[in-house]
PDB file of C-alpha atoms in Angstrom:
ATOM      1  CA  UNK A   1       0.000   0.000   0.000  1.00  0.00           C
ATOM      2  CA  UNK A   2       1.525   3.346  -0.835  1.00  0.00           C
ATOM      3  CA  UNK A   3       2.443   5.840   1.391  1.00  0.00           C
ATOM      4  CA  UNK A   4      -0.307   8.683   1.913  1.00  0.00           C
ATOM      5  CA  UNK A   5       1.073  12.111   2.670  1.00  0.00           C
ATOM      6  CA  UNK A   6      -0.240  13.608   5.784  1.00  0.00           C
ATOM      7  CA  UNK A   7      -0.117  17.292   6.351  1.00  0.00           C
ATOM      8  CA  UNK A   8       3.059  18.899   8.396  1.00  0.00           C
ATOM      9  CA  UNK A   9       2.737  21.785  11.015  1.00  0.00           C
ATOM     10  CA  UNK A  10       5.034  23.854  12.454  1.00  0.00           C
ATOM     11  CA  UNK A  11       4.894  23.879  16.287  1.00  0.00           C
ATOM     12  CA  UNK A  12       7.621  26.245  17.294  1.00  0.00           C
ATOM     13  CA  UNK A  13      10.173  28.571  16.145  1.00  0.00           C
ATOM     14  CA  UNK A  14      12.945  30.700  17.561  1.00  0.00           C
ATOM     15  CA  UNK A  15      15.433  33.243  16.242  1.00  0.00           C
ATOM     16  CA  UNK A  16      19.129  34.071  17.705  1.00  0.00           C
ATOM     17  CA  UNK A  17      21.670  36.484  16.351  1.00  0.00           C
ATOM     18  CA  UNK A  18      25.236  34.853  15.972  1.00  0.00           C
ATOM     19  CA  UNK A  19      27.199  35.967  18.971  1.00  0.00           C
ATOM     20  CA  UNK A  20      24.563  37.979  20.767  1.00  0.00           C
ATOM     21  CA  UNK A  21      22.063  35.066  21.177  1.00  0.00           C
ATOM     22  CA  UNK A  22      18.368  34.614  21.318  1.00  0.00           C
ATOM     23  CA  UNK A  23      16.628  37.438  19.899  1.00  0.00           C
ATOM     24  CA  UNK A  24      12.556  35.926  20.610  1.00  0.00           C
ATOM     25  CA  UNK A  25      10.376  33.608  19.624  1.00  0.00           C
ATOM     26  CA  UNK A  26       8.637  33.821  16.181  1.00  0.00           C
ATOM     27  CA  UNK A  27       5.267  33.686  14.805  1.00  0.00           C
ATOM     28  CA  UNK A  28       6.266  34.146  10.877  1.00  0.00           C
ATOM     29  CA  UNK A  29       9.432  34.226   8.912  1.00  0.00           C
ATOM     30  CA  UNK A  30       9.735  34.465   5.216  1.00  0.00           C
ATOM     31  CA  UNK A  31      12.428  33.126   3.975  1.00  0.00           C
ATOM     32  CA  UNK A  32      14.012  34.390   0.929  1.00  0.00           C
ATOM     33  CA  UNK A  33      12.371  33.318  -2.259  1.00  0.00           C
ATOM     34  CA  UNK A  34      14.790  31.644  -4.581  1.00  0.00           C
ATOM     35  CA  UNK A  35      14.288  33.506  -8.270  1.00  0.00           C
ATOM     36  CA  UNK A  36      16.469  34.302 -11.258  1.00  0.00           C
ATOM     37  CA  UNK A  37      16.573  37.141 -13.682  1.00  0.00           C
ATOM     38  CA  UNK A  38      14.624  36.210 -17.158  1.00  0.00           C
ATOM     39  CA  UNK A  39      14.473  37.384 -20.531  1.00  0.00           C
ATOM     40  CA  UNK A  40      11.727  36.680 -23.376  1.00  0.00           C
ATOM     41  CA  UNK A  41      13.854  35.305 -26.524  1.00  0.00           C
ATOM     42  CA  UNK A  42      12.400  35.103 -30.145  1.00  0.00           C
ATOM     43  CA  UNK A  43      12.727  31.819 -31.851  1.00  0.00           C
ATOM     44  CA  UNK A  44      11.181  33.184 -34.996  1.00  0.00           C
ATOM     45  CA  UNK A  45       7.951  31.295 -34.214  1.00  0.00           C
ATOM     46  CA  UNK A  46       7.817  31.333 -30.943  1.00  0.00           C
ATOM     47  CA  UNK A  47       8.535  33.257 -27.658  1.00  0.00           C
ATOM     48  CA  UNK A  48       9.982  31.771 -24.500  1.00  0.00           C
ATOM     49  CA  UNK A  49      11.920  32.988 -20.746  1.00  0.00           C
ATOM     50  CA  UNK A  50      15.165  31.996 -20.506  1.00  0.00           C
ATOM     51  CA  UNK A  51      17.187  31.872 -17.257  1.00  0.00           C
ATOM     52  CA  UNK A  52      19.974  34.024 -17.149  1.00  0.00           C
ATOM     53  CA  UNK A  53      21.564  32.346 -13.413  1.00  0.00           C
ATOM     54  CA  UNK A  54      21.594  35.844 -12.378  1.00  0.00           C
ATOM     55  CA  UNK A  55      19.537  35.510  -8.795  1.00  0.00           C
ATOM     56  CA  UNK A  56      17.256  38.383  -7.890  1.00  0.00           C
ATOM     57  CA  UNK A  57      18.163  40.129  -4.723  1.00  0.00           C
ATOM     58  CA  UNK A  58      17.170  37.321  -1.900  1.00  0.00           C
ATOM     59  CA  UNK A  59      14.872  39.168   1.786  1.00  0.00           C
ATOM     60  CA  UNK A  60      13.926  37.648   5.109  1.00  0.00           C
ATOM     61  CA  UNK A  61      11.314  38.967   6.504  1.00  0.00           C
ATOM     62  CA  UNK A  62      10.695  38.127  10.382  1.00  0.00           C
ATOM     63  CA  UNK A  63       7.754  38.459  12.790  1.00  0.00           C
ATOM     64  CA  UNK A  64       8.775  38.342  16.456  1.00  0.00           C
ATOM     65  CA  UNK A  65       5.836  37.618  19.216  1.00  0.00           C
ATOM     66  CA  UNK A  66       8.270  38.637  21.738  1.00  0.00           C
ATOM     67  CA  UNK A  67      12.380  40.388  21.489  1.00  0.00           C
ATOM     68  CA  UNK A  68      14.878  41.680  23.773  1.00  0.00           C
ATOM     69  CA  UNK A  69      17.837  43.726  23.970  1.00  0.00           C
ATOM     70  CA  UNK A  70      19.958  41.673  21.483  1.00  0.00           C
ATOM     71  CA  UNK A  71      17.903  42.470  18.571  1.00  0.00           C
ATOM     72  CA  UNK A  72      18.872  46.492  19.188  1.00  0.00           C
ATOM     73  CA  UNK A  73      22.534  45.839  20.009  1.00  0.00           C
ATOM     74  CA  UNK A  74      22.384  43.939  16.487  1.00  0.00           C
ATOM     75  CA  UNK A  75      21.169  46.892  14.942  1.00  0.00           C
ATOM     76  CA  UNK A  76      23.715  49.095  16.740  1.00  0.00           C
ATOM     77  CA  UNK A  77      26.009  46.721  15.050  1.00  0.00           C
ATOM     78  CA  UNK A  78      24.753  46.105  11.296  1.00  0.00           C
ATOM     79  CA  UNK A  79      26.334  49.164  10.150  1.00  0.00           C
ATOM     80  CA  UNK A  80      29.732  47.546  10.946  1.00  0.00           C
ATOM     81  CA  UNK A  81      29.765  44.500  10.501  1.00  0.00           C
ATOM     82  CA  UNK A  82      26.555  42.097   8.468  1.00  0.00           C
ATOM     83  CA  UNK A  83      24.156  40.342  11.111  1.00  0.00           C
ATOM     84  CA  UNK A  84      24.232  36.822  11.250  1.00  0.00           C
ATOM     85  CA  UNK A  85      20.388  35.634  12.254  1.00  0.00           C
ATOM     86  CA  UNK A  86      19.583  31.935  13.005  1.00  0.00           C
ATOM     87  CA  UNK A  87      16.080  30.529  13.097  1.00  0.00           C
ATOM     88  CA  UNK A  88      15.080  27.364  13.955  1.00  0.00           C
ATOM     89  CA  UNK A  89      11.930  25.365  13.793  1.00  0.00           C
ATOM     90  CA  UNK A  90      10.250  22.032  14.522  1.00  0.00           C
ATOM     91  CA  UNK A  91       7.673  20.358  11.663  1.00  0.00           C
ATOM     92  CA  UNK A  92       5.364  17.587  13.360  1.00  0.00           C
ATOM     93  CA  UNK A  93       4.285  15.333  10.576  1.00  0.00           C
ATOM     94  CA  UNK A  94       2.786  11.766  10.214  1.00  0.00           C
ATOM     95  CA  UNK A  95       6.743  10.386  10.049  1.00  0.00           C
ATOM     96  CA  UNK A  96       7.278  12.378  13.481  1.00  0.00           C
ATOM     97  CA  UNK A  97       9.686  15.514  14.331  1.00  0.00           C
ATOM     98  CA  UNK A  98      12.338  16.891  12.080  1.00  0.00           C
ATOM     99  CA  UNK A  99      14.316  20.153  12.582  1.00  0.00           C
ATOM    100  CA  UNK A 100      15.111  23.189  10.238  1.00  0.00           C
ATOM    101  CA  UNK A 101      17.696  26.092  10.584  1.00  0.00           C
ATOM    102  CA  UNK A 102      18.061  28.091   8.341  1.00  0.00           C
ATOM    103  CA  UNK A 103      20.990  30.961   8.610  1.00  0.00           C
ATOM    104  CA  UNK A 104      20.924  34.555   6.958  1.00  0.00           C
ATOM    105  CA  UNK A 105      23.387  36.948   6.780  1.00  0.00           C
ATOM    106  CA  UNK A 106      23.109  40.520   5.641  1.00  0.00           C
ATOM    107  CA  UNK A 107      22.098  44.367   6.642  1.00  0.00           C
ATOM    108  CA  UNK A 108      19.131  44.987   8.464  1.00  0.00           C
ATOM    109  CA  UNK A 109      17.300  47.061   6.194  1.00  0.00           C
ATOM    110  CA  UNK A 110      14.023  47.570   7.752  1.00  0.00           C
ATOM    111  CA  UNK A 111      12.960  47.119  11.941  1.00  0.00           C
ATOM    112  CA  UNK A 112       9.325  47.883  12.746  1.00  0.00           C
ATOM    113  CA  UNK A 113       9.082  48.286  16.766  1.00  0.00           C
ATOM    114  CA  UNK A 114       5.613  46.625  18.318  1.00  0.00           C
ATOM    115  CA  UNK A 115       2.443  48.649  18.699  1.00  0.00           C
ATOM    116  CA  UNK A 116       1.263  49.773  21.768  1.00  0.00           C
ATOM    117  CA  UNK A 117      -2.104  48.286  21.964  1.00  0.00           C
ATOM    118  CA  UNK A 118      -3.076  46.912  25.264  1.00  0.00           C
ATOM    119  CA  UNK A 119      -3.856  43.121  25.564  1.00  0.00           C
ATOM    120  CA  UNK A 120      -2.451  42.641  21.917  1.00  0.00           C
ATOM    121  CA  UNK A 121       0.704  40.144  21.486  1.00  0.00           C
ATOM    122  CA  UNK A 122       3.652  41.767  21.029  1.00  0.00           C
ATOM    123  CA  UNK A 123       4.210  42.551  17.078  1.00  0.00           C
ATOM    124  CA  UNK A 124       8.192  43.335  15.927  1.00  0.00           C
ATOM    125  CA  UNK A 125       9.273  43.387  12.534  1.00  0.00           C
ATOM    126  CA  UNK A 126      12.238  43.089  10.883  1.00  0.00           C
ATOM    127  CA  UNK A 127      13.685  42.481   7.131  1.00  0.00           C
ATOM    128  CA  UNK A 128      16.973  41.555   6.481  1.00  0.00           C
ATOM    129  CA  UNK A 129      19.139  41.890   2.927  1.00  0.00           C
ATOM    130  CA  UNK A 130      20.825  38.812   2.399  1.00  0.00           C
ATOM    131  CA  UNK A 131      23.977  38.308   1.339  1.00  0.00           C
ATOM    132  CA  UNK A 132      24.164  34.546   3.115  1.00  0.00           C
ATOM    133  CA  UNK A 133      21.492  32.175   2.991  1.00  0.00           C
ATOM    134  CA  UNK A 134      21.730  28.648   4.023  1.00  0.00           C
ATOM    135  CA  UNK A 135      18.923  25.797   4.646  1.00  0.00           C
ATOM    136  CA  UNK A 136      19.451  22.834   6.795  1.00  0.00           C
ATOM    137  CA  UNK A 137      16.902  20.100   7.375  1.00  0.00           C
ATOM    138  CA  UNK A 138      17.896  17.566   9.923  1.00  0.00           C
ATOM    139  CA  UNK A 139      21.254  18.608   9.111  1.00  0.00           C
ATOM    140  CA  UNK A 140      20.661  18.458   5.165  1.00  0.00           C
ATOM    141  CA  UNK A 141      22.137  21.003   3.658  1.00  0.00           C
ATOM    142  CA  UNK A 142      19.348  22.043   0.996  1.00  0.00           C
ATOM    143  CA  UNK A 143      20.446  25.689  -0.340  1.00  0.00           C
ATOM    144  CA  UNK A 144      22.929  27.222   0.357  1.00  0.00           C
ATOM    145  CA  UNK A 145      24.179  30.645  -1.329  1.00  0.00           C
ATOM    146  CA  UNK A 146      26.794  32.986  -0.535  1.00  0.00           C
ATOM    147  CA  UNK A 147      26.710  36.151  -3.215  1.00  0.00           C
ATOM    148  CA  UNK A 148      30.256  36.981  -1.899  1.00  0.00           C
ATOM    149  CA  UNK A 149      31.987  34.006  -2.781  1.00  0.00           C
ATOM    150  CA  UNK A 150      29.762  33.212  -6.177  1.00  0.00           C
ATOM    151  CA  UNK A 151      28.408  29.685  -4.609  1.00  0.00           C
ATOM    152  CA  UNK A 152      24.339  28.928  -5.516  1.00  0.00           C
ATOM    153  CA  UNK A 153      24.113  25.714  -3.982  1.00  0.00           C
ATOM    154  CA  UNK A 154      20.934  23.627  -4.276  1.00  0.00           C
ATOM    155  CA  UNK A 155      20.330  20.041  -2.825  1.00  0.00           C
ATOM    156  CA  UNK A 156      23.874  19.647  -3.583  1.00  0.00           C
ATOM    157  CA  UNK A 157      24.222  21.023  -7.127  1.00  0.00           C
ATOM    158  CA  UNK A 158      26.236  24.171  -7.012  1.00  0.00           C
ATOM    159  CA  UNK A 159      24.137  25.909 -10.092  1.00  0.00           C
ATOM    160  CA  UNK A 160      27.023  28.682 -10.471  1.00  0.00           C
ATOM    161  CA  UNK A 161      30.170  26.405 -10.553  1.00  0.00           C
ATOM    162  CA  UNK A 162      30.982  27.002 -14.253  1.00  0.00           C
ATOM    163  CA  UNK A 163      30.185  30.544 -14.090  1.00  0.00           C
ATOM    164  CA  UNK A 164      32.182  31.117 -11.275  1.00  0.00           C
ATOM    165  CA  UNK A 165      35.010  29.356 -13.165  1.00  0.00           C
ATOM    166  CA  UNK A 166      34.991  31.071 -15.848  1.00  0.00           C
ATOM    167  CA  UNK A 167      35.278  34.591 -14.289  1.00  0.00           C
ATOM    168  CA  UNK A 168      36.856  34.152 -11.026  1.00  0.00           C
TER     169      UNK A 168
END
């Protein structure tokens, strides 16, 4: 009898800044969608989009349900030095537990601070430019892509080794 797919939840997620620590717990992150420039080319008869491997500019955009002082004395820091932001997460499933981290590094670009609204949950945003993205699952590496050293990794297929040969 085959296998029948059961649907996955996430039950918990937590965000730390690399050396600092934990930031707060999370109730959304978006990670970076994965999407390379295009161009429409004529084939006489026909039109089609052609990949050019050049990645669009990859954003993480974080909720936090509660934060502390690390997440300013990151800020303080991310005109310095690029923040380094971990988040981790648990997905129940029919097969049981598996974990996910997934690392970004890059400049804070945008921080929204919480609302004052009383007996509302505590609301903090924050988007991050990337410039570092890696995702693990149960310590998989699944993408991983570093703009400053020219490496698009994904499930093990770096997509940019021959470019990167050819001009580095």
């Amino acid at each position: 009898m085959a296998d029948v797919r059961k649907s996955q939840t996430i039950n918990g997620a937590t965000l730390f800044v690399e050396g600092l620590g934990f930031i707060g717990t999370t109730s959304e992150v978006e990670l970076p969608a994965i999407e390379f420039e295009t161009f429409e080319g004529n084939g006489g008869v026909y039109k089609r989009e052609i990949n050019t491997a050049m990645l669009k500019a990859l954003t993480t955009k974080m909720k936090l349900s509660e934060y502390n002082k690390v997440l300013y004395e990151s800020m303080a820091k991310h005109f310095t030095e690029e923040t380094q932001i971990y988040v981790k997460w648990n997905v129940s499933g029919k097969k049981g537990n598996f974990s996910h981290v997934a690392t970004f590094r890059g400049e804070i670009k945008k921080f929204t601070p919480p609302k004052v609204e009383y007996g509302k949950e505590i609301g903090v945003e924050l988007e991050l430019a990337n410039s570092f993205y890696k995702l693990e699952e149960d310590g998989n590496t699944r993408v991983l892509i570093d703009l400053d050293a020219y490496v698009c990794e994904i499930d093990g297929v770096d997509v940019w080794q021959e470019l990167r040969e050819n001009i580095l």
